[in-house]
Amino acid sequence: MNRWLAAIPFLFPVLVAAQEPAGPAKAAPQRLTPEMKAKTEAIARALDGLAPEGFARKGVVERYTEANLYEKIDGRSELFQAYDVAGLAFVTFSRPDAPSRFIDIFLYDMATPLGAFGVYSVERPPGSKPVAIGDAAHRGGADLFFRKGRYYASILTSGPDEAVQKAATALAGTLADRLEGKAADLWGLAMLPAQGRIEDSVQYLMVDALGLDFLTNAFTARYRDGESTFTAFVARCKSEANAADVLARYRAHLEEFGSLSEPARIEGASVLLADMGGGDFDGACRVGNVLVGVTAVKGRDAAVKAMTFLLKGLKVPK
């Protein structure tokens, strides 16, 4: 996957298009193995019996595991596999009197609440409209997305038709109520300063954070500082020794693709600073077993200011 996840925030329209609505078309009978049945039983059961008013289900509830996910969402399966997806259940509904009006439901078991938050966070476009469903939900055009516990749902519709949208919203609420939910441990949100944070910018990247294959288990967030913005990140490592190794690899990355500047001493930490071109500076340091940094800050002084803000507001458990 390498740098794939780093591009996700900019590829949202393409990704949604790749998850093409199935609409009213009938699928061929699906051959289920005992393993597929076991891994997808909970999500398939959640979809079974749903009946949005004015719509009829077309075909059976389809089931997929991480092994054959590409059969349903070719081109997007790698995203979900990066978050350890366990399975997908799919069903489609259409109006008997107008088959072109449909509602498709893709329900993913992401194995953990943090995994569900992660995939939800990278698929959420900036400025999307929040909706009070499940643990978190938003609308993107005529489609609706929500997460609850370890589950993530994409509800794609035929368009902005009022009857379709009303049915899709009711369907999402009913489905969310059927799903058991355990709140995600969003440890990165607890660490990162709340002041100035752009809330719908928070993302969890399980692998390839910032496009770097050695940076994993990371939260990123955009911050507003006056008229400018910058990205901050925290990556929790397995140990302090592991964090030191990751920081060394990050330093090598800065040396290869940028120009290292004089390091700064901030809040007791030695902070790496580098000009990455075009006046954009990155900064990073280690605090215990956590890698902390900022990216794409305009100018060295602004990068020092951003790192000072981040380290002063950082809450790392002792």
XYZ file of N, CA, C and O in Angstrom, residues 251 253-255 257-262 271-277 279-284 297 300 303:
104
model
N 13.821 10.897 10.597
C 14.937 11.812 10.339
C 15.577 11.499 8.980
O 15.882 12.411 8.200
N 14.143 10.168 6.466
C 13.190 10.629 5.444
C 13.332 12.134 5.218
O 13.353 12.599 4.073
N 13.448 12.898 6.307
C 13.597 14.351 6.187
C 14.897 14.707 5.469
O 14.938 15.644 4.659
N 15.957 13.965 5.756
C 17.250 14.222 5.109
C 17.191 13.904 3.619
O 17.778 14.616 2.795
N 14.427 13.760 1.569
C 13.468 14.518 0.766
C 13.407 16.007 1.115
O 12.666 16.757 0.478
N 14.167 16.423 2.114
C 14.177 17.826 2.502
C 15.561 18.262 2.920
O 16.565 17.637 2.572
N 15.608 19.336 3.683
C 16.877 19.869 4.172
C 16.739 20.128 5.665
O 15.944 20.977 6.089
N 17.509 19.365 6.460
C 17.419 19.516 7.909
C 17.874 20.901 8.338
O 18.870 21.433 7.846
N 17.121 21.465 9.265
C 17.435 22.769 9.829
C 18.002 22.566 11.232
O 18.085 21.438 11.730
N 18.402 23.658 11.866
C 18.892 23.579 13.240
C 17.774 23.061 14.139
O 16.656 23.574 14.124
N 13.668 18.764 19.068
C 12.742 18.701 17.942
C 13.491 18.801 16.618
O 14.233 19.762 16.380
N 13.302 17.798 15.765
C 13.837 17.846 14.409
C 13.024 18.838 13.591
O 11.795 18.875 13.683
N 13.695 19.628 12.761
C 13.022 20.562 11.861
C 13.647 20.434 10.486
O 14.869 20.284 10.360
N 12.817 20.483 9.449
C 13.340 20.340 8.093
C 12.503 21.141 7.114
O 11.270 21.184 7.211
N 13.199 21.774 6.168
C 12.553 22.473 5.063
C 12.276 21.438 3.980
O 13.198 20.863 3.399
N 10.991 21.194 3.707
C 10.612 20.161 2.749
C 10.365 20.722 1.354
O 9.881 20.023 0.467
N 10.709 21.998 1.162
C 10.547 22.619 -0.147
C 9.384 23.583 -0.180
O 8.359 23.363 0.479
N 9.140 26.352 1.173
C 8.933 27.030 2.447
C 8.133 26.238 3.454
O 7.847 26.729 4.554
N 7.762 24.991 3.114
C 7.006 24.137 4.033
C 7.965 23.398 4.960
O 8.897 22.728 4.495
N 7.715 23.502 6.261
C 8.561 22.845 7.252
C 7.808 21.734 7.967
O 6.609 21.840 8.221
N 8.552 20.665 8.274
C 8.060 19.592 9.125
C 8.847 19.621 10.424
O 10.019 20.030 10.448
N 8.211 19.174 11.493
C 8.884 19.062 12.775
C 8.455 17.787 13.466
O 7.320 17.336 13.293
N 9.361 17.178 14.244
C 9.008 15.934 14.932
C 9.936 15.706 16.117
O 11.093 16.148 16.120
N 4.078 23.275 7.532
C 3.947 24.565 8.207
C 4.794 25.581 7.445
O 5.951 25.309 7.106
N 10.161 28.229 9.189
C 10.728 27.587 10.371
C 10.148 28.163 11.659
O 9.828 27.415 12.594
N 6.871 26.759 12.290
C 6.969 25.351 12.679
C 7.348 25.223 14.152
O 6.816 24.372 14.875
